[in-house]
Structure formats: structure tokens, C-alpha cells
Amino acid sequence: MAPASRAAQPAATREAGITGRVLTPDGTPVTQGNVTLMTFPTNRVNAAIDRTGHFRILPDGQGWRRLFISVPGFAPHLANVTVPSSRTMALPDITLQQATYFHARFVTTEGEPLAAGGLRRRAIDRDGVTILDPLEHVREQIEPDGSITIGPLPAGRMLMAFDRQPFAQTRLRDIDVNGTKKVIEGGTIPIAPGSQLHVEIVDGAEKPVPKHEVWIEDAAPPSPLSFQPVRTNEQGRAVFDRLAPGRYRVWTRTADRCAGRVELTLSRLVAVGSGATRARLVIGGRATFKITTVLGALYSRSVTLSPDAPAISPWQSRIADSLSQPRRLPNMFGSPSSCGGVTDSEGRVTLTPFPPGPAQLRVSLFNSSYIARVTVPENGAEMAIAIPDGLTPVHVTDRISRQPVAAHVTWVGGGGRVEAAATPNGDVLLEGVGKVGGALTISAREYQTLEGQFDETPETQQEVALMPSPSARLAVRVVTSDGDAIPAAVVELLPRGAGDVAEFVAADAKGIATLLDVPEGPLQFGAHADGFASSTVRVSEDARVSIVIGLKRAQ
């Protein structure tokens, strides 16, 4: 970052707006371009960059915003800005990166050239969040030889797919954009004719289920592939076409509510080859269990069963949150659905309708929950679940304060898993842990997770002291050489690498800038203020308690 050269001027006397100057990689000011300040999903304000490289953009409010800078011929630039209540902030000089382009040629499997076009693309950052392009900076150019050039690309990971009738919707290899190459060459890419996937939906009596909605998605998320849901015909069949060979996840729901309360979501992985591939999903049936312990039948205990449909991951949630039209998946914003019941005097419980296949069983014991993976048979035959003997007490405290911690404790061993939440006193009693050893994991919000392996299951109380995690909320104080606070100074959390973006936060009247959701690990901060030379410091993970950056007056 270039040293600040502006005269010192209180924020209260400056004209409101976010100001800055944009430089080329060699340090000269750009002469054109556009800037957007955006809140998700669609609210944004725009401004132009003048011939001296300067811009001023007036925010529509305070709080977190994403800043987009678009200058022809250079990589798009992104940053996060926390706008103060004054809506006034002087950013340091922003240096653009050289442009990176992707180039490829498409042909049929017989080698006949295909006209470029119809590409789906999605850029994501290092945290898996979609990088939007509100200024339409990334362009597609058809070359005279029919090949295609795409760019300038943002730093991060680019996902692309060829999607044009009548050929298969084909995912290209993902590319990492880090500024080291001007052109990333994709070569000649053959596009095969589309294959089909026929999904047959039947109920528990093996009868076809018509007019039932089915979804598919790429089995390797995140993905640029996009498929519309299909309803089954009168024969209970949903047909997906224009598929490239590969693995897909098929989703659907049960036709009726399990135990009269909830429609269950289920999914299966299917490998699609050339031609037509068939898959069959049963969305009815029943699951019956007889649950016992060493003392006999487990009476009047709550039991829940979830089909083997994976929960949505943190990166999918963040991608969906950043899109103006979230993807249509049946469990897009929740965990896999489950069905519940209570065991009778013989330890039996029947859940209906419940589809056959892999599932997760959770049995509520007196102090903890016993969890096991099961496979529900198509004929609904009774499954015997024998919960092992064994108790393991655990006491969890804060390593520094010695106070109890409301932790979550998990034991995995002997083919099952036991989970429990600590009492206000930090006490946990794990039941059904068995005798053959396993792994103990203790986790708590704002604490570092602790894991331990045991050759034999411990029977004595385990005393566990958790270390607080480095705070995700950091305060950085900016001062003069004499130790005086510098109000309205701008603190910058520098990017950690390609695909990451800088964070800018203004200091308050005491010279303190507060940053939220700061990642773990060593960090680098910069401080900038009118009339002072900019400065950067490196901060290790164990030195976050007191961060002070001193600035010298500009000469």
C-alpha cells in the first residue's frame, strides 16, 4: 500500500462518502472504471472512477458492504467494507492485479468443432462463497477460430460447465485463479451426446407413484451444473436427459408424512454412464426396531430415525445466502428430516411410512443419546438394536477460569456413537459406551475442540479442561507516535491468499476499529489515516488480545 499523502482532516468535516484511488500493477493511476458498493442480495450503489484514478461512492447506510471495482483489462477487485455511521471513509490506495483469462475449444466426440457459447460459470472464494459480478466485468469472447476466451477472472476458484442443446451438460475441470498466469489454457474439450437417467418412484407396496417431484444435482459440490426438478409420469418415472457420464445425487420426498408429522427427504448416489441409466427409489414402507440394553427391553424411550440424506454444509448455506434465487433443493436450509416414536413395554417401535435404505437411528437414553447407522430392509423386517453396557462420566471446565463449560461430548466406539450435553455444572454421563475403546470428543462454542483416543473405554471420571478459542472479534487501536488515538483511521485486514479479500473498518473516536468474524491463524493488518504514513503489522494467533498500530506523520 502506498503511504498516505492527504492532509489530515477530521471525518466530521469531510464530505460523506467512501473515497479511494485505484492504481495499475505498476503503480500508476487508472483513468477509467466503475465501483459498486453492494449489500446482498441486490441493493447497490454505483460510482465512476475519474481520470486520476479517484472515486467517491455514497453508501445507502452503515454496516457491512462488499466493494467491487471494475477496470477494463485488469482483474476485478473485491473488498469488504464496514461503513461507519458517518458514512465517511478514506480507503488506502487500491492496486489492481493483472488480468487472467481462460481459453478453450469445444468439439464433438468425433472431433467436429462446436461453436463456443452456452457456458455456465460460477466463481467462489476461498471460503466457498459465490463471487458475484454486478458490474459484468467478466466477458466471453468468441475467437475467429470458434474457440472462446473468458475473463478477466476474479481471484479464487472458477467452476464452469458446457450447457447447450442437444449436447450433455458437461462440467469442465475447476480452475484456480491466483494471478500467476495471464491465460489458463483449457485445450480442446470433447462434448459427448447426452445420456439419460430414468428414476422410478414406487411406494411401499411397489406401486408406481405418479406426479411426484424428483431432483438431481452433481455429486461433487460446489458445482456449476443446474437441473430442473422433474415430476414422475403415470408409470412413476422421472427422466433426466442431457447428462454427462458421472455421479449424481437423486433427491425426493416421501409421499405421506411419517407418523403424520413430517415428509421425509431421501437421496441416493447414482452413477450415470452412456445411454440410459435406471435408478429406483422406494418412498414408502416401515422401519421396526426392538431396542434392548443389558437390563432388558428399553421401555418408553424416544427414538428418531433419519434417512441417509446429508445435511447442508456451511459453504452451501453461504452460497445459497449470497444468491438472489437460491437453488431448489428439498432440504436446502435444514438438516435431514427425521421421524420419531416411543418404545413400548417390549422395547419395540414402528415408524411408518419410512423408506428402505441407509438411515441414522437415535435413541434417547436417560442422560445421553445412543446413535447407530442402520439399513432399513425393504420388507420392513424387525431390526434388533442392542445398546452396549458401560458408563463414562466427564467433567468439563475452562482451563483458564476453572469454571464449568456447557460442552457437547461425543463418544465413538464399538460401532455406535453416544452424544450428551453438559449440565450447568459441566457434568456429562455417557451411557452405552461399551468396553472396547474409542474416541472422545469435547467441543463447545468459543473453545478449541479436544479429542482423545482410548484403547479401553474409561470408567472413571474424565476431567477435561478446554482452552478458549482465539476470539473472532478483534479490536485494533491506531495511535500516533506519541500514543494519541487517531479517530477515523482505517484498519485493513489483508487477504490471506488468492480468493480472499481485504476487510476495511473505520476506527471510532478512541482510535479503535472492531473487526468481526476474523479467521483463525496468523493475520496481517494495515492502518491508514490522512496525514500519516501507512503501516502494517503481523499478528500471531496468541497475540490478539492487544493489537496496537502506531503511525508516523507523513513527511
XYZ file of C-alpha atoms in Angstrom:
555
model
C 0.000 0.000 0.000
C 1.305 3.492 -0.831
C 1.846 5.920 2.071
C -0.976 8.354 2.631
C -0.280 11.846 1.339
C -3.544 13.646 2.048
C -3.674 16.379 4.646
C -5.201 15.431 7.967
C -8.891 16.250 8.047
C -11.473 15.180 10.660
C -14.070 12.758 9.313
C -16.873 15.001 10.527
C -15.733 17.832 8.209
C -15.250 15.741 5.076
C -17.942 15.227 2.501
C -19.756 11.961 3.166
C -18.748 9.009 1.030
C -16.284 6.163 0.650
C -13.266 7.523 -1.220
C -10.207 5.881 -2.695
C -7.715 5.777 -5.534
C -7.197 2.838 -7.896
C -3.752 2.029 -9.300
C -2.474 -0.305 -12.015
C 0.014 -3.049 -11.046
C 2.919 -0.684 -11.858
C 1.561 1.983 -9.504
C 0.096 4.472 -11.985
C -3.483 5.661 -11.511
C -6.133 4.127 -13.744
C -8.059 6.501 -15.995
C -11.465 4.842 -16.085
C -13.630 2.196 -14.446
C -16.605 1.680 -12.165
C -17.201 0.984 -8.498
C -20.163 -0.699 -6.812
C -20.953 -0.917 -3.111
C -23.362 -3.781 -2.551
C -25.426 -5.405 0.171
C -26.828 -8.852 -0.555
C -28.758 -9.861 -2.406
C -29.363 -6.941 -4.782
C -29.117 -3.498 -3.126
C -26.239 -1.494 -4.542
C -24.934 1.984 -5.316
C -22.575 2.801 -8.196
C -19.909 5.385 -8.973
C -17.363 6.044 -11.715
C -13.580 6.241 -11.392
C -12.272 9.552 -12.751
C -9.216 10.125 -14.981
C -6.958 10.497 -11.948
C -7.983 7.103 -10.557
C -10.124 8.549 -7.750
C -13.673 7.592 -6.821
C -16.280 8.668 -4.292
C -19.284 6.489 -3.606
C -22.058 7.393 -1.164
C -23.267 4.352 0.854
C -27.002 3.873 1.327
C -26.457 3.128 5.016
C -23.988 1.865 7.591
C -22.702 -1.630 8.209
C -21.106 -4.364 6.131
C -20.844 -3.876 2.359
C -18.951 -5.553 -0.469
C -16.955 -3.254 -2.744
C -16.497 -4.196 -6.422
C -14.009 -2.386 -8.665
C -14.051 -2.936 -12.427
C -11.355 -1.502 -14.717
C -11.108 -2.844 -18.288
C -8.062 -5.012 -18.889
C -7.385 -5.815 -15.227
C -8.609 -8.443 -12.779
C -11.793 -7.457 -10.928
C -11.087 -6.276 -7.385
C -13.228 -7.087 -4.352
C -13.064 -5.909 -0.750
C -15.313 -5.870 2.303
C -16.059 -2.505 3.890
C -17.769 -1.832 7.223
C -19.346 1.579 6.705
C -19.376 3.766 9.849
C -22.394 5.808 10.934
C -20.819 8.908 9.379
C -20.829 7.065 6.023
C -17.370 8.624 5.537
C -14.238 6.584 4.995
C -10.959 7.250 3.174
C -9.603 3.946 1.846
C -5.897 3.472 1.106
C -4.727 3.206 -2.486
C -6.003 0.013 -4.113
C -3.666 -1.756 -6.523
C -5.226 -3.964 -9.185
C -3.843 -7.302 -10.353
C -3.023 -8.323 -13.907
C -5.909 -9.926 -15.778
C -6.253 -13.706 -16.068
C -8.229 -15.326 -18.901
C -9.476 -18.851 -19.625
C -9.311 -20.155 -23.195
C -10.729 -23.400 -24.618
C -12.094 -25.028 -27.759
C -15.052 -27.450 -27.855
C -15.532 -30.383 -30.232
C -17.863 -33.352 -30.557
C -16.633 -36.824 -29.659
C -15.989 -37.277 -33.407
C -13.735 -34.215 -33.389
C -16.140 -31.875 -35.181
C -15.784 -28.277 -33.927
C -18.574 -26.850 -31.791
C -19.373 -23.169 -31.741
C -18.498 -21.768 -28.322
C -21.206 -20.385 -26.097
C -23.729 -21.576 -23.559
C -21.216 -21.803 -20.728
C -22.342 -21.842 -17.136
C -19.795 -20.402 -14.728
C -19.531 -19.638 -11.050
C -16.620 -18.114 -9.174
C -16.152 -18.864 -5.475
C -13.715 -17.502 -2.909
C -11.533 -19.493 -0.521
C -14.472 -19.842 1.905
C -16.762 -21.265 -0.793
C -18.893 -18.121 -1.143
C -20.071 -17.197 -4.642
C -18.276 -14.174 -6.094
C -20.900 -12.061 -7.801
C -20.191 -9.909 -10.844
C -22.580 -6.934 -10.533
C -20.545 -4.820 -12.974
C -20.463 -7.606 -15.608
C -16.688 -7.404 -15.638
C -16.163 -10.990 -16.821
C -16.885 -11.282 -20.543
C -16.985 -14.122 -23.072
C -15.328 -13.519 -26.428
C -15.707 -15.861 -29.396
C -12.414 -16.058 -31.300
C -12.223 -16.264 -35.137
C -11.381 -19.989 -34.918
C -14.548 -20.688 -32.870
C -12.765 -21.056 -29.534
C -13.747 -18.970 -26.508
C -11.866 -16.657 -24.163
C -13.378 -15.741 -20.782
C -12.150 -13.010 -18.460
C -10.759 -11.099 -16.759
C -11.434 -13.632 -13.994
C -11.621 -12.862 -10.258
C -9.106 -14.474 -7.935
C -10.444 -17.702 -6.459
C -11.854 -20.880 -7.933
C -13.758 -20.881 -11.218
C -16.394 -23.559 -11.875
C -17.641 -23.956 -15.452
C -19.950 -26.194 -17.447
C -20.800 -26.504 -21.148
C -24.584 -26.291 -21.437
C -26.079 -26.181 -24.912
C -28.738 -28.243 -26.631
C -28.631 -31.054 -27.663
C -25.327 -31.992 -26.002
C -24.691 -33.213 -22.484
C -24.431 -30.579 -19.780
C -20.737 -31.154 -19.108
C -18.723 -29.937 -16.146
C -15.258 -28.680 -17.058
C -12.291 -29.035 -14.743
C -12.232 -26.435 -11.979
C -9.510 -23.814 -12.325
C -7.671 -21.875 -9.621
C -7.135 -18.217 -10.449
C -4.222 -16.759 -8.475
C -2.735 -14.188 -10.849
C 0.309 -16.258 -11.827
C -0.870 -16.923 -15.395
C -2.210 -14.479 -17.947
C -4.029 -17.253 -19.845
C -5.194 -20.565 -18.389
C -5.414 -22.907 -21.358
C -8.236 -25.429 -21.250
C -7.232 -27.080 -24.536
C -9.656 -28.968 -26.749
C -12.625 -30.326 -24.779
C -14.819 -33.089 -26.293
C -18.536 -32.864 -25.526
C -20.468 -36.133 -25.608
C -24.115 -36.667 -26.574
C -26.391 -36.532 -23.582
C -27.185 -39.622 -21.518
C -30.435 -40.214 -19.646
C -31.275 -41.104 -16.068
C -34.638 -42.832 -15.501
C -35.706 -42.601 -11.864
C -38.558 -44.914 -10.865
C -40.516 -43.928 -7.754
C -42.581 -46.631 -6.029
C -44.411 -46.784 -2.723
C -44.109 -49.420 -0.008
C -46.414 -51.761 -1.951
C -44.191 -51.495 -5.075
C -46.808 -49.407 -6.903
C -45.661 -46.515 -9.134
C -46.112 -43.019 -7.694
C -47.234 -40.550 -10.407
C -46.847 -36.756 -10.360
C -44.095 -36.923 -7.745
C -41.267 -34.390 -7.848
C -37.651 -35.575 -8.155
C -34.429 -33.540 -8.108
C -30.866 -34.328 -9.117
C -27.586 -32.499 -8.531
C -23.901 -33.006 -9.171
C -22.493 -35.383 -6.549
C -19.371 -33.211 -6.177
C -20.448 -29.790 -4.869
C -19.900 -26.939 -5.308
C -20.907 -27.279 -8.938
C -21.882 -25.116 -11.915
C -24.328 -27.771 -13.145
C -28.001 -26.890 -12.841
C -31.012 -29.178 -13.262
C -34.725 -28.514 -13.089
C -36.909 -30.819 -10.967
C -38.968 -33.383 -12.902
C -42.332 -34.907 -11.977
C -42.934 -38.601 -12.489
C -45.298 -39.730 -15.252
C -48.231 -42.106 -14.781
C -45.763 -45.011 -14.661
C -43.899 -43.350 -11.768
C -40.866 -42.489 -13.879
C -38.936 -39.212 -13.986
C -36.492 -38.818 -16.873
C -33.462 -36.525 -16.767
C -31.669 -36.049 -20.078
C -28.554 -34.328 -21.421
C -26.422 -35.794 -18.636
C -22.700 -36.338 -18.927
C -21.291 -39.597 -17.505
C -20.582 -39.209 -13.812
C -22.063 -39.397 -10.330
C -25.260 -37.601 -9.394
C -27.298 -37.347 -6.229
C -31.024 -38.025 -6.659
C -33.404 -36.378 -4.197
C -37.093 -36.813 -3.445
C -39.584 -36.853 -0.574
C -41.936 -39.409 0.855
C -45.495 -39.119 -0.467
C -47.016 -39.252 3.024
C -45.979 -37.789 6.342
C -44.143 -40.126 8.693
C -46.153 -40.601 11.876
C -48.499 -37.971 10.438
C -45.996 -35.190 11.148
C -43.268 -34.732 8.520
C -42.423 -35.571 4.925
C -39.051 -37.288 4.851
C -36.322 -36.238 2.445
C -34.185 -39.003 0.983
C -31.400 -39.204 -1.556
C -29.243 -41.750 -3.351
C -25.983 -41.527 -5.281
C -26.278 -42.824 -8.850
C -23.500 -43.430 -11.391
C -24.633 -42.428 -14.891
C -22.916 -43.954 -17.925
C -23.564 -43.646 -21.629
C -27.074 -44.309 -22.938
C -29.800 -44.758 -20.322
C -29.242 -45.475 -16.620
C -32.058 -46.622 -14.341
C -32.482 -45.981 -10.630
C -35.298 -46.997 -8.302
C -36.358 -45.252 -5.108
C -38.886 -46.645 -2.672
C -40.583 -43.821 -0.791
C -42.866 -45.933 1.418
C -42.513 -48.850 3.800
C -41.866 -49.116 7.511
C -38.998 -49.390 9.973
C -39.429 -51.557 13.080
C -36.902 -51.824 15.914
C -36.602 -53.841 19.101
C -34.228 -51.968 21.390
C -32.633 -53.587 24.412
C -29.899 -52.968 26.978
C -28.149 -55.404 29.307
C -31.095 -54.873 31.683
C -33.687 -55.932 29.084
C -36.172 -54.099 26.875
C -35.780 -50.317 26.719
C -39.226 -49.023 27.652
C -40.778 -45.601 26.933
C -37.749 -44.019 25.322
C -37.859 -41.589 22.397
C -36.481 -42.867 19.087
C -35.826 -40.855 15.912
C -34.790 -42.141 12.506
C -33.401 -40.072 9.603
C -32.931 -41.236 6.004
C -29.379 -41.054 4.696
C -29.689 -37.560 3.196
C -26.672 -35.414 4.068
C -27.166 -32.167 5.935
C -26.434 -28.989 4.023
C -22.781 -27.943 4.511
C -21.526 -24.393 5.668
C -20.294 -23.478 2.153
C -23.739 -24.462 0.584
C -25.574 -22.303 3.123
C -23.315 -19.356 2.377
C -23.646 -19.814 -1.376
C -27.437 -20.011 -1.107
C -27.486 -16.904 1.088
C -25.457 -14.966 -1.487
C -27.681 -15.828 -4.454
C -30.735 -13.806 -5.401
C -32.502 -17.063 -6.317
C -31.387 -19.936 -4.041
C -31.216 -23.374 -5.630
C -34.337 -25.502 -5.335
C -33.399 -28.455 -3.198
C -35.820 -30.061 -0.783
C -33.632 -29.723 2.318
C -31.732 -26.629 1.210
C -31.972 -24.784 4.508
C -32.182 -27.520 7.105
C -30.880 -30.802 8.394
C -32.101 -34.148 7.089
C -35.719 -34.772 8.111
C -36.463 -37.381 10.750
C -39.357 -39.428 12.056
C -39.927 -40.234 15.708
C -41.718 -42.582 18.064
C -41.591 -44.078 21.569
C -40.685 -47.666 22.510
C -43.359 -49.866 24.044
C -43.035 -52.211 27.029
C -41.136 -54.721 24.864
C -38.731 -52.095 23.526
C -40.411 -52.019 20.109
C -41.175 -49.018 17.936
C -42.512 -48.862 14.367
C -42.111 -45.808 12.163
C -44.286 -45.524 9.086
C -44.117 -44.636 6.310
C -40.327 -44.903 6.225
C -38.302 -45.738 3.085
C -35.803 -48.605 2.980
C -32.088 -47.917 2.796
C -29.333 -46.407 4.958
C -30.530 -44.346 7.908
C -29.393 -42.942 11.225
C -31.071 -44.144 14.436
C -31.023 -42.011 17.580
C -32.214 -43.437 20.907
C -32.698 -41.028 23.807
C -31.335 -42.600 26.995
C -31.596 -41.037 30.442
C -28.505 -38.815 30.254
C -27.303 -39.131 26.665
C -28.275 -40.344 23.187
C -27.134 -43.537 21.506
C -26.712 -43.232 17.718
C -26.223 -46.039 15.210
C -26.131 -46.449 11.444
C -28.743 -48.917 10.188
C -30.063 -50.189 6.863
C -33.847 -50.381 6.766
C -34.905 -53.506 4.789
C -37.498 -53.285 2.014
C -39.655 -55.952 3.646
C -39.904 -53.946 6.879
C -38.438 -56.791 8.965
C -37.745 -56.027 12.605
C -34.213 -54.885 13.451
C -32.653 -55.682 16.808
C -30.631 -52.883 18.437
C -28.613 -53.912 21.491
C -27.229 -50.890 23.308
C -23.917 -51.832 24.971
C -23.185 -51.628 28.656
C -20.779 -49.092 30.113
C -20.808 -45.594 31.620
C -18.224 -42.834 31.279
C -18.562 -39.666 33.389
C -16.944 -36.469 32.103
C -16.440 -33.103 33.795
C -15.661 -30.100 31.558
C -14.154 -26.817 32.720
C -12.481 -23.716 31.315
C -8.696 -24.198 31.510
C -8.117 -20.577 32.497
C -11.061 -19.692 34.756
C -11.705 -23.252 36.019
C -15.435 -22.570 35.614
C -17.829 -25.220 34.199
C -18.337 -25.230 30.426
C -21.599 -26.102 28.633
C -19.879 -28.529 26.271
C -21.070 -31.125 23.802
C -19.424 -34.521 24.355
C -19.279 -37.386 21.837
C -18.019 -40.945 22.194
C -17.448 -43.087 19.088
C -16.612 -46.760 19.506
C -17.895 -50.286 19.130
C -19.919 -49.442 16.029
C -22.003 -46.749 17.675
C -21.879 -43.157 18.854
C -23.009 -41.587 22.117
C -23.695 -37.852 22.478
C -24.548 -35.728 25.502
C -24.694 -32.095 26.548
C -23.068 -30.977 29.787
C -25.173 -29.788 32.706
C -24.674 -26.228 34.071
C -22.065 -27.783 36.376
C -20.104 -29.090 33.398
C -21.030 -32.730 34.098
C -21.771 -35.352 31.450
C -22.702 -39.031 31.771
C -22.200 -41.072 28.600
C -24.270 -44.275 28.514
C -23.897 -47.306 26.250
C -20.191 -46.683 25.548
C -19.201 -50.379 25.568
C -15.851 -51.812 26.673
C -13.667 -51.904 23.531
C -12.333 -48.340 23.495
C -12.947 -45.493 21.134
C -12.601 -41.742 20.644
C -13.817 -38.995 22.979
C -14.505 -35.526 21.535
C -15.387 -32.454 23.589
C -16.476 -29.262 21.859
C -18.035 -26.001 22.978
C -18.770 -22.654 21.451
C -15.780 -20.292 21.658
C -13.493 -23.129 22.786
C -10.938 -25.271 20.992
C -12.192 -28.817 20.358
C -10.370 -31.547 22.263
C -10.107 -35.181 21.126
C -8.653 -38.271 22.759
C -8.222 -41.935 21.787
C -8.695 -44.771 24.270
C -7.689 -48.425 23.856
C -10.200 -49.313 26.557
C -13.340 -47.416 27.449
C -12.668 -45.334 30.578
C -14.946 -45.980 33.543
C -13.531 -43.306 35.863
C -14.467 -39.640 35.554
C -12.580 -37.788 32.827
C -11.527 -34.292 33.855
C -11.347 -32.128 30.724
C -10.146 -28.509 30.613
C -10.917 -26.674 27.367
C -8.829 -23.801 26.065
C -10.793 -20.763 24.840
C -10.557 -20.237 21.083
C -8.929 -17.122 19.686
C -11.658 -14.519 19.531
C -13.350 -13.968 16.166
C -13.993 -10.390 17.337
C -10.841 -8.274 17.364
C -10.128 -4.685 18.375
C -7.250 -2.841 16.712
C -6.166 0.518 18.134
C -4.457 3.060 15.897
C -2.271 5.688 17.575
C 0.284 8.370 16.748
C 3.975 8.114 17.651
C 3.045 9.868 20.914
C 0.350 7.314 21.721
C -2.630 9.528 20.905
C -5.661 7.941 19.291
C -6.292 8.589 15.584
C -10.069 8.827 15.083
C -11.457 7.729 11.701
C -8.267 5.832 10.814
C -8.939 2.876 8.509
C -7.790 -0.583 9.589
C -7.292 -3.179 6.872
C -7.223 -6.933 7.401
C -5.076 -8.017 4.483
C -6.069 -11.007 2.308
C -4.685 -14.362 3.407
C -4.105 -15.529 -0.171
C -5.711 -15.912 -3.588
C -9.501 -15.926 -3.387
C -9.528 -13.933 -0.153
C -10.442 -10.235 0.054
C -9.318 -7.336 2.220
C -11.512 -6.075 5.070
C -11.704 -2.332 5.815
C -13.063 -0.968 9.119
C -13.006 2.645 10.362
C -11.755 3.448 13.855
C -14.013 5.213 16.351
C -13.267 8.383 18.333
C -10.852 6.400 20.527
C -8.939 5.109 17.520
C -10.343 1.592 17.917
C -11.537 -0.428 14.931
C -13.578 -3.558 15.700
C -13.463 -6.471 13.248
C -15.968 -9.334 13.361
C -15.722 -12.943 12.147
C -11.944 -12.811 11.958
C -10.435 -16.131 10.779
C -8.081 -18.224 12.871
C -4.336 -18.265 12.355
C -1.719 -15.533 11.933
C -3.012 -12.295 10.435
C -1.650 -9.149 8.831
C -3.180 -5.729 9.492
C -2.625 -2.374 7.887
C -3.537 1.062 9.252
C -4.124 4.186 7.161
C -5.047 7.768 8.057
C -4.976 11.185 6.433
C -1.617 12.877 7.039
C 0.114 9.695 8.263
C 2.291 7.086 6.596
C 0.554 3.744 6.344
C 1.892 0.834 8.384
C 1.383 -2.925 8.510
C 1.892 -5.421 11.331
C 1.787 -9.207 11.580
C -0.138 -10.699 14.492
C 0.233 -14.286 15.676
C -2.784 -16.196 16.930
C -1.698 -15.880 20.560
C -1.112 -12.107 20.331
C -4.664 -10.994 19.537
C -5.578 -9.650 22.954
C -3.952 -6.245 22.473
C -3.260 -5.044 18.919
C -1.894 -1.529 18.558
C -0.611 0.016 15.325
C 1.447 3.190 15.551
C 1.536 5.629 12.638
C 4.123 8.306 11.879
C 3.160 11.616 10.350
C 3.763 11.805 6.603
C 6.787 13.849 5.532
